[in-house]
CSV table of C-alpha atoms in Angstrom, one decimal:
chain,number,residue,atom,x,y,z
A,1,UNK,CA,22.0,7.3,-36.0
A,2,UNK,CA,25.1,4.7,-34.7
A,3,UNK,CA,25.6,4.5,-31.1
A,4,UNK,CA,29.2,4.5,-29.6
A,5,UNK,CA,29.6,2.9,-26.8
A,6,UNK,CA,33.7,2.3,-25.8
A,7,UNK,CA,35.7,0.6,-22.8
A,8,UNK,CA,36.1,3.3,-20.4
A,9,UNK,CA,38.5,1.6,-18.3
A,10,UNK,CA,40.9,2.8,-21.0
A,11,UNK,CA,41.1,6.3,-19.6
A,12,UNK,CA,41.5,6.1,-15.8
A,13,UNK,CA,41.3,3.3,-13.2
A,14,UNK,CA,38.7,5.9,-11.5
A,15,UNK,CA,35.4,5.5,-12.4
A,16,UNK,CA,34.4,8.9,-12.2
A,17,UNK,CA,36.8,10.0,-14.5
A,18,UNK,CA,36.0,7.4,-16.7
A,19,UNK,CA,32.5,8.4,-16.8
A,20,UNK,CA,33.6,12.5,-16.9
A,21,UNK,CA,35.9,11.8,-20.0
A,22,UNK,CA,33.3,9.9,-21.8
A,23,UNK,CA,30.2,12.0,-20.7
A,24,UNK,CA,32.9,15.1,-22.2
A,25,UNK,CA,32.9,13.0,-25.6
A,26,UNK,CA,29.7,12.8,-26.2
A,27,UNK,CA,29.6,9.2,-25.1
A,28,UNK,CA,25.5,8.0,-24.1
A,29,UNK,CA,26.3,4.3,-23.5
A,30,UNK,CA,29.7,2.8,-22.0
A,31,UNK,CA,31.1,-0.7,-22.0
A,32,UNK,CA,32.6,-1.6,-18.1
A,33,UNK,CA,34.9,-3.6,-17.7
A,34,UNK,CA,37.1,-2.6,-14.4
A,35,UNK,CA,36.4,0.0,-11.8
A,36,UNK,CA,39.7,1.4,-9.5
A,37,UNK,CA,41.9,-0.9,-10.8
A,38,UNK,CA,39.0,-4.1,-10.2
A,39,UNK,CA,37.2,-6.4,-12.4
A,40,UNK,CA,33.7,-5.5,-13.1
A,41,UNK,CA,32.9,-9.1,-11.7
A,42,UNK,CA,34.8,-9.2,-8.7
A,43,UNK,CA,33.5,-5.7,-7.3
A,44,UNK,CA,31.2,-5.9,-4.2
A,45,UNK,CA,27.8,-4.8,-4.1
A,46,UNK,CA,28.8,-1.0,-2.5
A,47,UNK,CA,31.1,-0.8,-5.1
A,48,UNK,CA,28.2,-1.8,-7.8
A,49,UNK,CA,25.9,0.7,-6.2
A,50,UNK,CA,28.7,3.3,-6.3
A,51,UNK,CA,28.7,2.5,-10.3
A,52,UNK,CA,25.1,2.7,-10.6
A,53,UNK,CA,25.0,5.9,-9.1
A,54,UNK,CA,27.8,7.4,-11.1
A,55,UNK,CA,26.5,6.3,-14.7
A,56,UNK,CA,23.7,8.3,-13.6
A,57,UNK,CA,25.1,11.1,-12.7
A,58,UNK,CA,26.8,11.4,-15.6
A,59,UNK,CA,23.7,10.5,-17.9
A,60,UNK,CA,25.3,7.2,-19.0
A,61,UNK,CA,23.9,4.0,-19.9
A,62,UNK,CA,25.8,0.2,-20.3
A,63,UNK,CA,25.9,-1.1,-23.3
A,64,UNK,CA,27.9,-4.0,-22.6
A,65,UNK,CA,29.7,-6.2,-19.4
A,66,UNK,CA,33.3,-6.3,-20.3
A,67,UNK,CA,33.7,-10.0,-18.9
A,68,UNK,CA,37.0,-12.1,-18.7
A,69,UNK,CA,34.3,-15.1,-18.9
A,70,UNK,CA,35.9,-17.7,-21.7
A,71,UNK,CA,39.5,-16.3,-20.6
A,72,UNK,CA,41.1,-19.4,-19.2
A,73,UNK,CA,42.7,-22.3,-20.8
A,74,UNK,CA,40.4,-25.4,-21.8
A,75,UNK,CA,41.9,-27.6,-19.3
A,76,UNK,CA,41.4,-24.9,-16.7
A,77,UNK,CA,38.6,-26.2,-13.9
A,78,UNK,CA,35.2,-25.4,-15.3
A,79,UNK,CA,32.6,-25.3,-12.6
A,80,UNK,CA,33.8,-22.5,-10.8
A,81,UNK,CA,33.9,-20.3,-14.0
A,82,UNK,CA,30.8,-21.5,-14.7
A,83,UNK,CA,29.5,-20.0,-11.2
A,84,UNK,CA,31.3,-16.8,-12.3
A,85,UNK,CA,29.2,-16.7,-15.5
A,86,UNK,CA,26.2,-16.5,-13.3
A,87,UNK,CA,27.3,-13.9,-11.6
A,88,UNK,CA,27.9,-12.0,-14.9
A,89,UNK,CA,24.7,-12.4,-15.4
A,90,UNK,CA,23.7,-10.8,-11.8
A,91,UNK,CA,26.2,-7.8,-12.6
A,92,UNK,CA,24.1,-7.4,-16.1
A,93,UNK,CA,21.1,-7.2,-14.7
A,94,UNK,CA,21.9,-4.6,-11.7
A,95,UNK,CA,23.6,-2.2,-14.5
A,96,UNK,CA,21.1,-2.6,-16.9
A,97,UNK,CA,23.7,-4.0,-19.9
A,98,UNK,CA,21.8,-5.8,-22.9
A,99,UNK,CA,25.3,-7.6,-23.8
A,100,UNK,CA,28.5,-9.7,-21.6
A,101,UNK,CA,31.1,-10.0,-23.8
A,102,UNK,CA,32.8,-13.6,-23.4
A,103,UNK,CA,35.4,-15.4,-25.3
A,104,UNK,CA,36.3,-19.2,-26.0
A,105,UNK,CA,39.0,-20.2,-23.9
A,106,UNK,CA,42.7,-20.3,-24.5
A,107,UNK,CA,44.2,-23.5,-26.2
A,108,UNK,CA,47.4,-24.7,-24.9
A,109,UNK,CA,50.5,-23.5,-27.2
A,110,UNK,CA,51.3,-25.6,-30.1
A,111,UNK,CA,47.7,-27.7,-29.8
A,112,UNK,CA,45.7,-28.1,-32.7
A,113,UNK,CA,42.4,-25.9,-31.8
A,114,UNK,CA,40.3,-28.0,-33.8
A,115,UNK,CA,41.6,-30.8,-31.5
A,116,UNK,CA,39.4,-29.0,-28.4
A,117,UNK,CA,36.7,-28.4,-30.3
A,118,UNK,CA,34.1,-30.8,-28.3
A,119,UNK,CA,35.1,-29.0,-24.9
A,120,UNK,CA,35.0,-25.8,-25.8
A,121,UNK,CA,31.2,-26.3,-28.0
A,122,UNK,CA,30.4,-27.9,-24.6
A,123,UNK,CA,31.6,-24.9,-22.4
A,124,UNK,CA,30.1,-22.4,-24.7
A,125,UNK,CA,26.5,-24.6,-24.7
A,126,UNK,CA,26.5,-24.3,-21.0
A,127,UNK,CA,27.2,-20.3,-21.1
A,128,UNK,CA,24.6,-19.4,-22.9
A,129,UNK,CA,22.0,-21.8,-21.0
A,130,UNK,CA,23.1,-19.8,-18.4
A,131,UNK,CA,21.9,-16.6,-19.6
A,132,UNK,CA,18.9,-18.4,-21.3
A,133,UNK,CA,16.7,-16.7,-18.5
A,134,UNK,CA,18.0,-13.5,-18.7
A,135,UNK,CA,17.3,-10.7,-20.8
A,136,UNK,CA,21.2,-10.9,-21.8
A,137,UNK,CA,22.8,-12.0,-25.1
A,138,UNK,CA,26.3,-13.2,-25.1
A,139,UNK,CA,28.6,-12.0,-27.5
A,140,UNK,CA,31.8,-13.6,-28.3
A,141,UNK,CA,35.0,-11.6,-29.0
A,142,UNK,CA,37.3,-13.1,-31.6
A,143,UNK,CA,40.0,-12.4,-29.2
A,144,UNK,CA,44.1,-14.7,-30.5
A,145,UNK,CA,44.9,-17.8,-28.9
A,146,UNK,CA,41.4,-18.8,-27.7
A,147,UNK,CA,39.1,-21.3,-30.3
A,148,UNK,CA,37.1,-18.5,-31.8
A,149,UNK,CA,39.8,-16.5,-32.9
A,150,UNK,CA,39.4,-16.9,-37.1
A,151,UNK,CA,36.4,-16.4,-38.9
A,152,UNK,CA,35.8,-20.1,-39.4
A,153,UNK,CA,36.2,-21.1,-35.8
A,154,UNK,CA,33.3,-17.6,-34.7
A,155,UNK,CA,31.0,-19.2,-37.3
A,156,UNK,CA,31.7,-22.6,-36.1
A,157,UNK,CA,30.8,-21.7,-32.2
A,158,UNK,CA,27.5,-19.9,-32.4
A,159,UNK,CA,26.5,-22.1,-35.2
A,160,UNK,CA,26.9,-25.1,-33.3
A,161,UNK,CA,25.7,-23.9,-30.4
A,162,UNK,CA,22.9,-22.3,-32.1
A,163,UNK,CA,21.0,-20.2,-29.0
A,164,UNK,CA,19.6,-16.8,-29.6
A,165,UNK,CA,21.6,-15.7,-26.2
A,166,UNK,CA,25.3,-16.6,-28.0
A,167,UNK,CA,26.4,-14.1,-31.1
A,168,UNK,CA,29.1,-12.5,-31.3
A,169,UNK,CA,31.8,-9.2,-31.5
A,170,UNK,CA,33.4,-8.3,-34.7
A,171,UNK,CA,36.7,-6.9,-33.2
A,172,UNK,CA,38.9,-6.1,-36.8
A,173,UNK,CA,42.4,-5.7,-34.7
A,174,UNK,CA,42.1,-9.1,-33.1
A,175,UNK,CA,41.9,-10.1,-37.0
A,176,UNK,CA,44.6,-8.4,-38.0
A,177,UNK,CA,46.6,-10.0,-35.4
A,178,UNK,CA,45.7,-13.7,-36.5
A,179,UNK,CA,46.7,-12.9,-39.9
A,180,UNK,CA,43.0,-12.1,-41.0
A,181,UNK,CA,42.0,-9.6,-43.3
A,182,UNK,CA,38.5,-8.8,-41.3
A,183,UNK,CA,36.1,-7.5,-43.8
A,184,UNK,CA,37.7,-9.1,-46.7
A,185,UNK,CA,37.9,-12.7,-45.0
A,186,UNK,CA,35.0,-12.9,-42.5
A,187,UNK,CA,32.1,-9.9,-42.7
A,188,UNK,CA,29.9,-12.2,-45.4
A,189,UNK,CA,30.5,-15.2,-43.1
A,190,UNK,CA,30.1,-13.2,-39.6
A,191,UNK,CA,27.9,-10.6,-40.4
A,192,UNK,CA,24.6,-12.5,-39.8
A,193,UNK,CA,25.4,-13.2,-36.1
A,194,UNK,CA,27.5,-9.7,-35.5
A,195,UNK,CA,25.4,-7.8,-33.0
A,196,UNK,CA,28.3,-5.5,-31.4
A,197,UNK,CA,31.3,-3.8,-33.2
A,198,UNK,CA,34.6,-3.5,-31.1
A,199,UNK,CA,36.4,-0.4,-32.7
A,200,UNK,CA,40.2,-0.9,-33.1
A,201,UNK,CA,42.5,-1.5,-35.3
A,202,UNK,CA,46.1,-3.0,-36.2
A,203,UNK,CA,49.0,-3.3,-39.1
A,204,UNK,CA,49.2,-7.0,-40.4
A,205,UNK,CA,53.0,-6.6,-40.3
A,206,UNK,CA,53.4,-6.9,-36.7
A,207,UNK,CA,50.0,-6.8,-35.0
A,208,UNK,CA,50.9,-3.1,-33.6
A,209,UNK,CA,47.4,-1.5,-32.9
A,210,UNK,CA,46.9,1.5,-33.8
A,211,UNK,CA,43.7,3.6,-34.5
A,212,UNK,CA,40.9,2.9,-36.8
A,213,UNK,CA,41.7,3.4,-40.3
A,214,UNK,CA,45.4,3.7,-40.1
A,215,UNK,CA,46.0,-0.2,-39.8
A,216,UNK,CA,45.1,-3.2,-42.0
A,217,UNK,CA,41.5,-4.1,-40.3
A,218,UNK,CA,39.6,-2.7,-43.0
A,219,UNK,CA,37.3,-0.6,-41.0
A,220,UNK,CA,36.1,1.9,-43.8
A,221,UNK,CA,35.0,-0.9,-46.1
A,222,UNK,CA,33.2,-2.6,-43.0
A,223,UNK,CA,31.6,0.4,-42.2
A,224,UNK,CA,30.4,0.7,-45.2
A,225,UNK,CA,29.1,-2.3,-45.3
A,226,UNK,CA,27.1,-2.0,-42.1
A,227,UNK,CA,25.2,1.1,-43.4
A,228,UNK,CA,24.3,-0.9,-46.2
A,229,UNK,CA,23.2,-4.1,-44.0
A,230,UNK,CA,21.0,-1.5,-41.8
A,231,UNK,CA,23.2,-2.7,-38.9
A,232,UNK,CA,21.9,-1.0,-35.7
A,233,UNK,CA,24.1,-2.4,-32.9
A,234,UNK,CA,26.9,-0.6,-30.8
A,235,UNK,CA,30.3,1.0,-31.6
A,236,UNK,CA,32.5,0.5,-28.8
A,237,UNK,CA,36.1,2.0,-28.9
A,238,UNK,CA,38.7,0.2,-27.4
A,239,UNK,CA,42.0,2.0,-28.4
A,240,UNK,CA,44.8,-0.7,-26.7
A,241,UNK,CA,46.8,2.6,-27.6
A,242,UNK,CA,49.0,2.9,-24.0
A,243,UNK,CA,50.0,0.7,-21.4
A,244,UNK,CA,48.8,-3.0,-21.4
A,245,UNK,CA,46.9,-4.0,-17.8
A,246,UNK,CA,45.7,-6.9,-16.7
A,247,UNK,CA,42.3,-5.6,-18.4
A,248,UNK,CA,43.5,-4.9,-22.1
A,249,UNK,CA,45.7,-1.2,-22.2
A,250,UNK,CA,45.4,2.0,-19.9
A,251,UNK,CA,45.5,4.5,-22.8
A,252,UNK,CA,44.6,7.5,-20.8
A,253,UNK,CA,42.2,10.8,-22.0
A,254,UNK,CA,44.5,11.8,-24.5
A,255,UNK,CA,44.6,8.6,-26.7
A,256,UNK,CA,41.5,7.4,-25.7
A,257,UNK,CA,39.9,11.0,-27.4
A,258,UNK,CA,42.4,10.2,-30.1
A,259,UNK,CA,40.5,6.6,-30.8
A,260,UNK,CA,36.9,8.9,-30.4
A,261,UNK,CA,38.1,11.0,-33.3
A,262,UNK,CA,40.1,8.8,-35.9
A,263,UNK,CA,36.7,6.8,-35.9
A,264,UNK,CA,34.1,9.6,-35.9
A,265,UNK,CA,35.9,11.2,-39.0
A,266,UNK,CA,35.2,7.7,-40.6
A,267,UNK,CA,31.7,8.5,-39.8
A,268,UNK,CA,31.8,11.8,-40.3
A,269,UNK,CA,33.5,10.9,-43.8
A,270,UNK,CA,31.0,8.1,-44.5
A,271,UNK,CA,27.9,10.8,-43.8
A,272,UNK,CA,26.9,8.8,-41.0
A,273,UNK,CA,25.2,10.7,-37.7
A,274,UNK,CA,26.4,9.0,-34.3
A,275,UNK,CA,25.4,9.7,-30.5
């Protein structure tokens, strides 16, 4: 039995009908990332209750803190964003969310990433040391333009880093967009340190997302694959299908349910049971 999981934030900027839409889906675990139009990490502590409360009303759990932690440049000031990280952390722990997505950190346009690689093993040492006494596990989204974005790079950071409390998120679209072929070009390498699936995909010919199985990101074959693996981790859809935000994409009910479906036929196709 998979668990879906999927960033909610995607349907409405209200949290209530985030949870409604995803309780309506079947949905037992969501991923949070923005509340009325907010970052998860800069609500205030009536707006965290108010959260609380609605996940359970709604019968929903967290699977995951949809942080923007790792989502400045490399030369941005780090102490600061380090505080943020901690209160990541904080947010984790009041909701109950075993995972904080992060990222690596944008590298300035036309600079070799392999030229930053010292800072940004540095940056991502201190991160996880930060969660080190929590019961939290990072995981790192192979999202373009930061270090980690190609297969080698992923490998490279939690490698290096090597803590139990840095793995990472296989997102195939992000891939796609780096001119990856994800399961073909990274699963054997990844999979080892893959703890949470991001579920989207995208069409190598111009990075255009669209829903799993109709692009280039090889989801079938990875889901496959996972079966095979015993992979026991969450599915969390993030469809990028409407409007880009400041967050990712406001794709609404409609597309959102769309993403729910193109992926649970996969499942369904694969004779895999889901909750």
């Amino acid at each position: 039995m998979w668990t879906l999981s999927g960033f909610v934030d995607e349907i409405s900027d209200d949290f209530a009908e985030q949870c409604q839409v995803a309780s309506g889906l079947g949905l037992r675990y969501v991923e949070v990332r923005s509340a009325w139009g907010t970052n998860i990490l800069d609500l205030d502590d009536s707006q965290l209750a108010t959260v609380r409360e609605t996940l359970d009303g709604y019968g929903l759990k967290v699977s995951s803190i949809g942080s923007p932690i790792g989502k400045i440049t490399i030369d941005d000031d780090f102490p600061p964003h380090l505080e943020r990280m901690r209160h990541a952390v904080e947010v984790a722990e009041t909701l109950e969310a075993p995972y904080i997505r992060i990222f690596s950190f944008f590298i300035p346009e036309g600079t070799d990433p392999d030229s930053r690689r010292d800072e940004v093993l540095t940056r991502m040492s201190a991160l996880a040391e930060v969660a080190a006494g929590a019961d939290v596990i990072l995981a790192h989204e192979n999202e373009k333009d930061i270090y980690g974005d190609i297969p080698r790079r992923c490998l490279d950071i939690v490698t290096s880093v090597s803590s139990p409390k840095l793995q990472l998120a296989w997102d195939p679209a992000n891939f796609v967009q780096v001119g990856v072929r994800p399961f073909s070009e990274g699963y054997a390498m990844l999979r080892p340190h893959v703890v949470t699936i991001q579920i989207k995909d995208a069409l190598l010919s111009d990075g255009t997302v669209v829903v799993a199985g109709a692009g280039d990101g090889e989801v079938p074959e990875t889901v496959r694959a996972l079966r095979a693996d015993g992979f026991d981790g969450f599915f969390s859809l993030e469809p990028h299908l409407g409007e880009y935000t400041a967050f990712g994409a406001l794709s609404g009910p409609e597309l959102f349910t769309q993403s729910w479906k193109a992926f649970t036929d996969i499942l369904t196709s694969e004779g895999i049971a889901y909750a």
